[in-house]
Coordinates of C-alpha atoms and ligand atoms in Angstrom, one line a residue:
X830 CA 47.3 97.1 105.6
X831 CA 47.4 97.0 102.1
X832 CA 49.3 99.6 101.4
X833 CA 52.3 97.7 103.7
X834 CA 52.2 94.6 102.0
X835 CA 52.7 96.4 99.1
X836 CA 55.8 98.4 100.2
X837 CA 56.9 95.5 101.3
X838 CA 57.0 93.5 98.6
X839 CA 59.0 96.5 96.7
X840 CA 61.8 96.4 99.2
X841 CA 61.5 92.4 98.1
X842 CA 62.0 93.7 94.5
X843 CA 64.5 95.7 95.5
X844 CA 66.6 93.5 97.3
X845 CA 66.3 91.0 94.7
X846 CA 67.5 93.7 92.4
X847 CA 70.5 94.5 93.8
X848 CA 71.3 90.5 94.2
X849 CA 71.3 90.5 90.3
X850 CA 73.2 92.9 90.1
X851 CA 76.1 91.6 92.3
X852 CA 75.9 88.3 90.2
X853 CA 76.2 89.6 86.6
X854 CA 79.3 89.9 85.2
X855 CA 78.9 93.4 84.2
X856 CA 79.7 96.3 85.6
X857 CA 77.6 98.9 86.6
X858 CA 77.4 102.5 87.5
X859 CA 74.3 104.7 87.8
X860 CA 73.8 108.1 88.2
X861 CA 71.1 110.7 88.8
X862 CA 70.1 114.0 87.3
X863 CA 72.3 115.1 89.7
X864 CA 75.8 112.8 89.2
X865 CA 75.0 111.3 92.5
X866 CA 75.7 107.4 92.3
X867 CA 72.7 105.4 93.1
X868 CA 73.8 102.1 91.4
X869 CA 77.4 100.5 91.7
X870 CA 77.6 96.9 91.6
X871 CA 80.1 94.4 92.5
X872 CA 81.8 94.0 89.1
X873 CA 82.0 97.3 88.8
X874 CA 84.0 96.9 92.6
X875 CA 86.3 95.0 91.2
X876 CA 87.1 96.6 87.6
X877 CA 87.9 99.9 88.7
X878 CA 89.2 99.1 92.4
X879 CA 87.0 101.1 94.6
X880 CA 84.5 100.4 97.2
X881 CA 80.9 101.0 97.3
X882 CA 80.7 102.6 100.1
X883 CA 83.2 105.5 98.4
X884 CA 81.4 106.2 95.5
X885 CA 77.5 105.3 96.2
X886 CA 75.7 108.2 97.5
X887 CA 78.2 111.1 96.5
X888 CA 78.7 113.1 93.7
X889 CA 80.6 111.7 90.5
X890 CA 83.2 115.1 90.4
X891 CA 83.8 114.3 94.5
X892 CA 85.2 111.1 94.2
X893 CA 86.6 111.0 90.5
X894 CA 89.1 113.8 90.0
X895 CA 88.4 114.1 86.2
X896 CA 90.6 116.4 83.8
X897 CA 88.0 117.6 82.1
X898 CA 84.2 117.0 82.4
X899 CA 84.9 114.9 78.6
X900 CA 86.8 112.9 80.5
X901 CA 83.5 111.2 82.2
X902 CA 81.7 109.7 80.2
X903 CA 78.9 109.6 82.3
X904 CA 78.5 113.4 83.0
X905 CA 78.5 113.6 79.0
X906 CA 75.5 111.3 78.7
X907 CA 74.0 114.1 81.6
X908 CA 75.0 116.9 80.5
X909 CA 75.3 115.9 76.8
X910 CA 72.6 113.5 76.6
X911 CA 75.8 111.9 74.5
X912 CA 75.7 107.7 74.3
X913 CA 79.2 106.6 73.9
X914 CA 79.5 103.0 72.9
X915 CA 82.0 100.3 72.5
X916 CA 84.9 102.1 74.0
X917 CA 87.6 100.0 75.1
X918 CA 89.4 100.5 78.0
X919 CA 92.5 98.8 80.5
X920 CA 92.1 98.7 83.8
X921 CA 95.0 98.0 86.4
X922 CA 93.2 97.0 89.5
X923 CA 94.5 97.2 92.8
X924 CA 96.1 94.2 92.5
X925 CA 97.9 94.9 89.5
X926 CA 95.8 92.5 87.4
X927 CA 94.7 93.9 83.9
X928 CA 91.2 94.3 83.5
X929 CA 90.2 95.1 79.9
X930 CA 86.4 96.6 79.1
X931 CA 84.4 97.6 76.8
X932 CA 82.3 100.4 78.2
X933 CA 78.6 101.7 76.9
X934 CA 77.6 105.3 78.4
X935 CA 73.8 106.1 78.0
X936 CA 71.6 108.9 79.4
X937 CA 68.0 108.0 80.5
X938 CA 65.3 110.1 79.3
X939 CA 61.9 110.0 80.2
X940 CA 59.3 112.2 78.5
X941 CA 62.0 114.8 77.1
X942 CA 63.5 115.0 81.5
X943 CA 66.9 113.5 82.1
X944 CA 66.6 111.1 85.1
X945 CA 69.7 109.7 85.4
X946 CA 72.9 108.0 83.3
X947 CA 74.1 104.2 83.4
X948 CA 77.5 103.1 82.2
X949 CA 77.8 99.3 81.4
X950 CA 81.4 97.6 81.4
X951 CA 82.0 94.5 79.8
X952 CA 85.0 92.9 81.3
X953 CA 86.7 91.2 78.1
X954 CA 89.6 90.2 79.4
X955 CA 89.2 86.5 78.8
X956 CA 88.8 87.3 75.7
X957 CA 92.1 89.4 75.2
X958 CA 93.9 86.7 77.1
X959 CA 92.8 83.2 74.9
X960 CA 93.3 85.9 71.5
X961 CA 97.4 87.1 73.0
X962 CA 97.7 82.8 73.8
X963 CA 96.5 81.7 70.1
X964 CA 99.1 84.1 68.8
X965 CA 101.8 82.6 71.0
X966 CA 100.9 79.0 70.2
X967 CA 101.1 79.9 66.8
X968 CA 104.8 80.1 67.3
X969 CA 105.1 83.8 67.5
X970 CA 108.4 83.8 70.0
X971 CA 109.3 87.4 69.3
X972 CA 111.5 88.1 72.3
X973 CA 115.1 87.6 72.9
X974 CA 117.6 88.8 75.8
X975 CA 118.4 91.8 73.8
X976 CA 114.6 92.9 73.6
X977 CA 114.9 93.0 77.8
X978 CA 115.1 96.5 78.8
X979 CA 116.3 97.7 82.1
X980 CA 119.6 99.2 83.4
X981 CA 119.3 98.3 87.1
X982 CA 121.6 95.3 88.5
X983 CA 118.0 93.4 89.1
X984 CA 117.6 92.6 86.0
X985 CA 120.8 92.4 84.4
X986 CA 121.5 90.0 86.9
X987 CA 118.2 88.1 86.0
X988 CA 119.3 88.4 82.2
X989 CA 122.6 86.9 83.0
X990 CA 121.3 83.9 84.8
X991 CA 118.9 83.5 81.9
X992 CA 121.9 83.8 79.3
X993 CA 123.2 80.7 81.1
X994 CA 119.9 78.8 81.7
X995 CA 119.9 78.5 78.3
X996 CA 123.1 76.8 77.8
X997 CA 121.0 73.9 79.8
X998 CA 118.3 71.6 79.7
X999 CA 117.6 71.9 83.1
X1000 CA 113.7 73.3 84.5
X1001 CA 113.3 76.8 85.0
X1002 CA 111.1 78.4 88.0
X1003 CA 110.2 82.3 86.9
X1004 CA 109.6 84.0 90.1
X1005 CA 107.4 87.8 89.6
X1006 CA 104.3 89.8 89.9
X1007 CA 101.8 90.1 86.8
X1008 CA 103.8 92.2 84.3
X1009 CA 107.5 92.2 85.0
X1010 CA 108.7 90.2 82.3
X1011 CA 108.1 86.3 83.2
X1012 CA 107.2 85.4 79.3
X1013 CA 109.4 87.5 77.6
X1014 CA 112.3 85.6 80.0
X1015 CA 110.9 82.7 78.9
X1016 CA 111.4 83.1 75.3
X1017 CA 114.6 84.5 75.5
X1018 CA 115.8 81.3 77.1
X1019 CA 113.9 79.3 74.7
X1020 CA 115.4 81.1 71.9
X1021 CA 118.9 81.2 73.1
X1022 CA 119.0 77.6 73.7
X1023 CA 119.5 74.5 71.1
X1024 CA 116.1 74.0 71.0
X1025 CA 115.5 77.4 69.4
X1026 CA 114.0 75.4 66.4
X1027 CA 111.6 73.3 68.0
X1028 CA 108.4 74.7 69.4
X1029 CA 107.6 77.2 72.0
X1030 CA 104.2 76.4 73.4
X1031 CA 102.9 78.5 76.5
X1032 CA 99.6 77.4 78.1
X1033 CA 98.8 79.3 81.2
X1034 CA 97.3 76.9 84.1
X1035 CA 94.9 79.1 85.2
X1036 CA 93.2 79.5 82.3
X1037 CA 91.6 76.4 81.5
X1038 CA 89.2 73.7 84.3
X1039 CA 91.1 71.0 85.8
X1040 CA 89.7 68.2 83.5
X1041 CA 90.5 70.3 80.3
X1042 CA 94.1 70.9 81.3
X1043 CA 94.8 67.6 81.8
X1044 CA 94.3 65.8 78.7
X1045 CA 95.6 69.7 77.0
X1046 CA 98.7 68.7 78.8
X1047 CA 99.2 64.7 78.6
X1048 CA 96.8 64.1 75.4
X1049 CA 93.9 61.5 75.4
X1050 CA 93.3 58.1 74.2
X1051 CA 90.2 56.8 72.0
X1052 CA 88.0 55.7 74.9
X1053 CA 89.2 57.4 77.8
X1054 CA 86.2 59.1 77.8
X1055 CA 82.6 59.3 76.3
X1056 CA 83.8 61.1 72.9
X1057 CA 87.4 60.9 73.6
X1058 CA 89.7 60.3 70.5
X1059 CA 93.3 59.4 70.2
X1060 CA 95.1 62.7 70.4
X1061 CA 98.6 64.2 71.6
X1062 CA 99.1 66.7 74.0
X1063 CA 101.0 69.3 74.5
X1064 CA 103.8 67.3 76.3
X1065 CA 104.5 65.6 72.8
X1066 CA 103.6 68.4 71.0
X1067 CA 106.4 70.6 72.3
X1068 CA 108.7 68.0 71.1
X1069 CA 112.3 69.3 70.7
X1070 CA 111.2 71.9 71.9
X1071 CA 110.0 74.5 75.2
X1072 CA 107.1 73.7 77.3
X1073 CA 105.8 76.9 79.3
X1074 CA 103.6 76.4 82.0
X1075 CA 102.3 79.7 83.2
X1076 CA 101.0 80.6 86.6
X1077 CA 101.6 77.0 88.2
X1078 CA 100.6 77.6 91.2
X1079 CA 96.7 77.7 90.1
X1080 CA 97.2 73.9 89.2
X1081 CA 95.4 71.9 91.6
X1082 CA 98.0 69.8 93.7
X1083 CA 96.7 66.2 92.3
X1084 CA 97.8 67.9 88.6
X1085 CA 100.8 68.9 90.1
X1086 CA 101.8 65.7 91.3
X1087 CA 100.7 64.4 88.0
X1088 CA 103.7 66.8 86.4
X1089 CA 106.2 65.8 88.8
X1090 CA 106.1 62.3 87.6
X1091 CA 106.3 63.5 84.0
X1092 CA 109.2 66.0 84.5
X1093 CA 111.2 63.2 86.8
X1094 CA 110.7 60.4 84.2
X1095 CA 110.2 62.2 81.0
X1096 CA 107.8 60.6 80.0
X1097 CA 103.8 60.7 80.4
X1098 CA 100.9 58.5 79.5
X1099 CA 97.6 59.7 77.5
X1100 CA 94.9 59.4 79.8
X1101 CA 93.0 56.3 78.8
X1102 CA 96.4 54.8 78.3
X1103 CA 98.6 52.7 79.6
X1104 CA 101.5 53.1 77.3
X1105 CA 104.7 55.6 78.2
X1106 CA 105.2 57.9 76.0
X1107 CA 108.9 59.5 76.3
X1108 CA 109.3 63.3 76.0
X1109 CA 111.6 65.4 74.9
X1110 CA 110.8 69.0 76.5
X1111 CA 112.0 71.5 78.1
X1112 CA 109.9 72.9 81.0
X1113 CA 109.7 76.8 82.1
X1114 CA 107.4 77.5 85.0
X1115 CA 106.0 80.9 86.1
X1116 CA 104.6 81.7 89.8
X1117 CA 103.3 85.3 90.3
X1118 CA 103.7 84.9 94.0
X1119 CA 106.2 83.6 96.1
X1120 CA 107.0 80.5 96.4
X1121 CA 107.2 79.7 100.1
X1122 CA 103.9 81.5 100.6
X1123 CA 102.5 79.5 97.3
X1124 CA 103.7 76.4 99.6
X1125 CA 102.9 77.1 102.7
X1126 CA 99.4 77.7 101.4
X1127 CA 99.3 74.4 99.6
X1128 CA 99.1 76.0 96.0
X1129 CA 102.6 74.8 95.3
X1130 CA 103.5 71.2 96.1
X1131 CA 107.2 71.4 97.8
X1132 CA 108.6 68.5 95.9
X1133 CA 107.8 69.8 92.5
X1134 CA 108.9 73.4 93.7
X1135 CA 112.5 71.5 94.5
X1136 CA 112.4 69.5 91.5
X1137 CA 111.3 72.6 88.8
X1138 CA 113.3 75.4 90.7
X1139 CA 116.9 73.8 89.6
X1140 CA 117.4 77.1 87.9
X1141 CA 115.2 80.2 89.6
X1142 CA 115.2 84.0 88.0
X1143 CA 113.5 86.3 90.2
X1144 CA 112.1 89.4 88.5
X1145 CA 111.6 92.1 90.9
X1146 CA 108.9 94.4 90.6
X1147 CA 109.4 97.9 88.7
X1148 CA 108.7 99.5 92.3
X1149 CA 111.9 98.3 93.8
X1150 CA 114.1 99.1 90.4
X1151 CA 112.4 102.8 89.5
X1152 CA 115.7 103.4 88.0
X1153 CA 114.2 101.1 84.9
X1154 CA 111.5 103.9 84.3
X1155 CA 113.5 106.7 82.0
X1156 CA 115.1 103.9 80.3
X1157 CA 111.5 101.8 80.0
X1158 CA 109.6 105.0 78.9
X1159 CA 111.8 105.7 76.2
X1160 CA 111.6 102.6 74.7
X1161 CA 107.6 102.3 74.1
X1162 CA 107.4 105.6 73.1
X1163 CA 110.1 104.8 70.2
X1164 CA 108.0 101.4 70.4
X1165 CA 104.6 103.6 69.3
X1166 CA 106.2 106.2 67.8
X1167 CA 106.7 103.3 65.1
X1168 CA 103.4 101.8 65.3
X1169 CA 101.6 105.4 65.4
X1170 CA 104.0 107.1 63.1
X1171 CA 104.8 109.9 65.3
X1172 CA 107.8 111.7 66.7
X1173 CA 107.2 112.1 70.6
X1174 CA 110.5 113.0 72.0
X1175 CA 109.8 112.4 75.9
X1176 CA 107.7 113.1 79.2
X1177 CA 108.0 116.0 81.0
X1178 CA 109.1 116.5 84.6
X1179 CA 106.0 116.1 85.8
X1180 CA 105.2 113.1 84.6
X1181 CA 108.6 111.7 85.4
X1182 CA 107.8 112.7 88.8
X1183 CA 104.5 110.6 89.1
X1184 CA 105.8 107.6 87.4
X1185 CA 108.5 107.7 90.0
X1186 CA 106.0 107.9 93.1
X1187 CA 103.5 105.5 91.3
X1188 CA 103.6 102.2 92.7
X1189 CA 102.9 100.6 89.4
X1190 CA 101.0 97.2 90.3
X1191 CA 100.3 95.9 86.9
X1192 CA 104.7 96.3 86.4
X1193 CA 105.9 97.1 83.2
X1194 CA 102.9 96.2 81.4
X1195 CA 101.4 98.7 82.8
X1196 CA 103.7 101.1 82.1
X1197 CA 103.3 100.3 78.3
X1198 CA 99.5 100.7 78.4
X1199 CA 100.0 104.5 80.0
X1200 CA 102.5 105.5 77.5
X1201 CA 100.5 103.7 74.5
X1202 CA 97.4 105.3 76.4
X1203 CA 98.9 108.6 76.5
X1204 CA 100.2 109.1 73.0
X1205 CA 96.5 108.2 71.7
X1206 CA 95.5 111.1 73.2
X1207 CA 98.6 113.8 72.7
X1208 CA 97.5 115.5 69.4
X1209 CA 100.3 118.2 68.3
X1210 CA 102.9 118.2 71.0
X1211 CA 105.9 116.7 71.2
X1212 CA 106.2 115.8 74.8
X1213 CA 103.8 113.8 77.3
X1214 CA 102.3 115.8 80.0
X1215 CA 100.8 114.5 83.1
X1216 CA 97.2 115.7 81.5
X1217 CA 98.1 112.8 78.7
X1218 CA 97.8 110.4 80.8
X1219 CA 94.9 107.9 80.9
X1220 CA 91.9 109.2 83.5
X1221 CA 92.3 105.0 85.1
X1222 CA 95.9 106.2 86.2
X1223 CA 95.1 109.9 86.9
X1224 CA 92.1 108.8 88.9
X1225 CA 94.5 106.6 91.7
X1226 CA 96.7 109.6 92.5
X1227 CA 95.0 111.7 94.9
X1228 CA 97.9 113.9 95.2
X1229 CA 98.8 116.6 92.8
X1230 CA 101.8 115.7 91.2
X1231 CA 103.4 118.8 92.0
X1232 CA 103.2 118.1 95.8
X1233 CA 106.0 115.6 94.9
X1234 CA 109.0 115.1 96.8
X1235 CA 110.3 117.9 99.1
X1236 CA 108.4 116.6 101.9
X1237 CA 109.8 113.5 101.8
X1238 CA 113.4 114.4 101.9
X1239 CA 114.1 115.0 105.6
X1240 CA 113.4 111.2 106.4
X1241 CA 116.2 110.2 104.7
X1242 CA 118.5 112.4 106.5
X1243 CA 120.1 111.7 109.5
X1244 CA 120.4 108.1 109.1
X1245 CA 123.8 107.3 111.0
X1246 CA 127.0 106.6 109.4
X1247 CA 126.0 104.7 106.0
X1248 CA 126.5 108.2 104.4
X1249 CA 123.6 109.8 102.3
X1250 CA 124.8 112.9 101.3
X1251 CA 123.7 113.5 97.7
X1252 CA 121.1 113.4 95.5
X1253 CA 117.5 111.9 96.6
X1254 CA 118.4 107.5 95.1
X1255 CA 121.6 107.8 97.5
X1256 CA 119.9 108.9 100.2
X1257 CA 116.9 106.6 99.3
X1258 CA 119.8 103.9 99.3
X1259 CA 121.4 104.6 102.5
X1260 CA 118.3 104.5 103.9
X1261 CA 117.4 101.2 102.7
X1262 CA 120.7 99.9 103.9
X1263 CA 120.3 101.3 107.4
X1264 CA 116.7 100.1 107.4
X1265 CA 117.6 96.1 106.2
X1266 CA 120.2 96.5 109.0
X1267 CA 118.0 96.8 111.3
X1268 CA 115.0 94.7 110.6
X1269 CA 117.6 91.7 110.3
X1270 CA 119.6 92.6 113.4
X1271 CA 115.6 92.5 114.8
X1272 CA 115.2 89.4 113.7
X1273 CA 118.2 87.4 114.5
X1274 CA 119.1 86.8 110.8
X1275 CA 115.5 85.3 110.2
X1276 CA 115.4 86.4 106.7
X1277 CA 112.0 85.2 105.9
X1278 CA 110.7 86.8 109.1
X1279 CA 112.3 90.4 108.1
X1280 CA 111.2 90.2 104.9
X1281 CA 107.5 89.6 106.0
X1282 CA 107.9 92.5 108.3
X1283 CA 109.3 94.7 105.3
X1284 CA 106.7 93.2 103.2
X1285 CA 108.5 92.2 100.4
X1286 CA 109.6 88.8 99.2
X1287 CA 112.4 87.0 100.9
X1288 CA 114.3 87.1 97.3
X1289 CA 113.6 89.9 97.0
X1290 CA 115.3 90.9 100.6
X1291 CA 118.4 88.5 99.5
X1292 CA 118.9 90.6 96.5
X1293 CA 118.9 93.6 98.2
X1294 CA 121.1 92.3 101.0
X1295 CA 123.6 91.2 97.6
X1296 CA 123.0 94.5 96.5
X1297 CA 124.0 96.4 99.6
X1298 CA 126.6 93.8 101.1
X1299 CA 124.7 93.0 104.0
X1300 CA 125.8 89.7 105.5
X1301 CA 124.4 87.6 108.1
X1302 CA 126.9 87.6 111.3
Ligands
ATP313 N1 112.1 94.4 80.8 C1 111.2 94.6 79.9 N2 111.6 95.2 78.7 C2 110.7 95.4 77.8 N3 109.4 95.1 77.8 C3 108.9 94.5 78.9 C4 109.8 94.2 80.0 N4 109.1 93.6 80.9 C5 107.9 93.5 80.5 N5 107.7 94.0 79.3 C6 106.5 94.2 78.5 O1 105.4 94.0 79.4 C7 104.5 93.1 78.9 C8 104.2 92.0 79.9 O2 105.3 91.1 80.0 P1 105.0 89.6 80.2 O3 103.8 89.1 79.4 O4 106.3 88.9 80.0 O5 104.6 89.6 81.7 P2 104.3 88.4 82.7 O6 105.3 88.5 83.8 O7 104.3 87.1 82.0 O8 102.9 88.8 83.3 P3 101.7 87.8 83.7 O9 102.0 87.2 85.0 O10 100.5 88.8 83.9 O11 101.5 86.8 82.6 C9 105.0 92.6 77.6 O12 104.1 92.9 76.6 C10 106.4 93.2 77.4 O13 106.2 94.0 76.2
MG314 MG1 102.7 85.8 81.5

């Protein structure tokens, strides 16, 4: 009897546990003697994109395909008995978003006998993020349309629209996933316009709680609230100057009427006040999703989409313009050559091959990390190899990247009469062309119904229909 009520009361313990541990916002990974993960928590889920149920149980070297056994920091602190602290790492989840950590590795000893390892990630990206924003409000508009890099029609399209959205006044919706560009657009416009010597102040909406954006944004009076003083926001203090408002569609719908009213009048009111206050700003917006899904799921209110969406630039994701990579890569690894005061000349095949077939989810920011990633590690060659490249990018390629390619060909061939003879981007293209073809003809013309079924955005479907000369009959 005993004896049960206490084994029950450890699976209590337990249980209770492994509810802390799903709570904290740490991550962690375990390990036995053995590499076998006992221990992976939530957190740890969600940093490095996998499942529990693919890594708990099994053996670190079956699920992680490591380089080299340094490459894990947790069979060092086995094997080694190493602690590694404070390293700092990026993570690209699943989703594309940019996880940053910083990692501690220890082995647990017990009497001189190794009974396990733990690795502890702290997610600092919050961190990273409010540090990157100081810099920006401190004026720091670096970027111009010349800093844009990318050869495909996507975005030199999306830099000529740009070019003459600066000429105006008018409000600017930036349409694109995490990464592609949507701030560096935004100062380009901002210094290509009049206004170029006013202020640039970016404040993302996600950011900050409700309550603290708003008086951020329309500035308090003395009274308005227990402690509230008389001060501007930054509606007035982007005077003359560009107003970004970053990831709009995480502004809760109240707000968003609230910046309707602004943008249509020009002019706001502190809260506490009753006064009008007239403004002279221009307004950029950013959505990271589209923007008929951000309606239709109420995250975008449809009169302020109509109202801030005079001008819209669309950055596509690097996935649908890969022809941006050589010309991408080269330019951070000039970019760090400078910073690191080296002379890498390139990537090799092989790693060309895999950034082609990667799907790249964090976009051209993630692109910069791997290079940036990968000439921290290159020591005397001159050339980036695929073993370079940081483990977090390795580790989501379960293919060799020699398997590359060949396979694939034969599905392009034999397409009908839209040509694609020729090297594998024609055929790619006449395949795409044949494939758009069809999906529309599927669904009489319904171009937000054949892009769902495509799974791509409906502008992005218009551009490729532009692109191909596809019309609706
Ligand atoms: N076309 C490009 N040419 C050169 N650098 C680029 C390009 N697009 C993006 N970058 C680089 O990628 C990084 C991310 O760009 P940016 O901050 O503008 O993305 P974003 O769309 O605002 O992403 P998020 O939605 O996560 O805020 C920048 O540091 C910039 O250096
Ligand atoms: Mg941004």
């Amino acid at each position: 009897m005993r004896i049960e009520n206490e084994s029950e009361k450890l699976k209590n313990l337990l249980k209770m546990y492994a509810y802390i541990l799903n709570e904290i916002n740490e991550g962690v990974h375990a390990v036995d003697e053995h590499g076998v993960s006992i221990v992976y928590n939530r957190k740890m889920m969600e940093i490095e994109s996998m499942e529990d149920e693919d890594v708990l149980h099994k053996n670190l070297l079956e699920v992680f395909q490591f380089m080299r056994e340094e490459d894990s920091t947790l069979l060092q602190a086995l094997r080694e008995r190493k602690t590694t602290k404070n390293v700092k790492q990026t993570y690209f989840n699943d989703k594309g978003k940019e996880i940053t950590t910083v990692n501690h590795t220890f082995p647990i000893i017990e009497n001189g006998e190794i009974l396990g390892a733990i690795e502890i990630a702290n997610d600092i990206t919050k961190m990273e993020h409010m540090m990157r924003e100081n810099i920006l409000k401190k004026g720091d508009t670096r970027y111009t349309f010349d800093s844009i890099i990318g050869d495909s029609s996507a975005v030199q399209e999306v830099i000529e629209s740009g070019r003459r959205a600066s000429r105006t006044n008018s409000s600017v919706l930036i349409i694109g996933e995490t990464g592609t560009g949507k701030e560096l657009f935004a100062q380009s416009i901002h210094n290509d316009s009049v206004r170029v010597g006013g202020p640039f102040i970016s404040q993302n909406c996600a950011a900050l709680p409700e309550t603290l954006i708003e008086s951020l944004l329309f500035g308090t009076s003395r009274g308005a609230f227990t402690g509230a003083v008389e001060r501007p926001g930054l509606f007035e203090a982007a005077k003359g100057g560009t107003l970004l408002l970053d990831e709009i569609n995480s502004l809760e719908p109240s707000l968003q009427a609230k910046l309707l009213r602004a943008i249509q009048e020009r002019k706001i009111k502190r809260i506490g006040s009753t006064q009008d206050i007239s403004i002279d700003v221009r307004i950029i917006a950013t959505i990271n999703e589209d923007p008929v899904e951000a309606i239709t799921g109420n995250r975008l209110r449809k009169d302020l989409y109509y109202r801030l969406s005079v001008v819209t630039l669309f950055i596509p994701p690097l996935r649908e313009r890969k022809e941006d990579i050589p010309i991408l890569v080269r330019h951070f690894i000039q970019k760090y050559n400078r910073l690191f005061q080296m002379n890498v000349k390139g990537v090799d095949e092989e790693v060309l091959q895999f950034f082609t077939r990667y799907e790249w989810p964090g976009n051209v920011r993630e692109l910069e990390h791997v290079i940036e990633g990968a000439m921290n590690f290159i020591s005397n060659e001159d050339v980036i190899a695929y073993s370079h490249l940081p483990f977090t990018i390795r580790r989501k390629s379960p293919l060799q990247p020699n398997t590359f390619a060949p396979s694939a060909a034969p599905v392009y061939m034999h397409i009908g009469d839209d040509g694609g003879d020729g090297d594998l981007k024609s055929r790619v293209e006449a395949f795409e062309r044949h494939y758009i073809r069809e999906v529309i003809q599927k669904h009489k013309g319904n171009i937000s119904r054949a892009a769902k079924e495509m799974g791509v955005s409906r502008q992005s479907l218009q551009y490729r229909m532009r692109k191909y000369d596809i019309s609706l009959q």
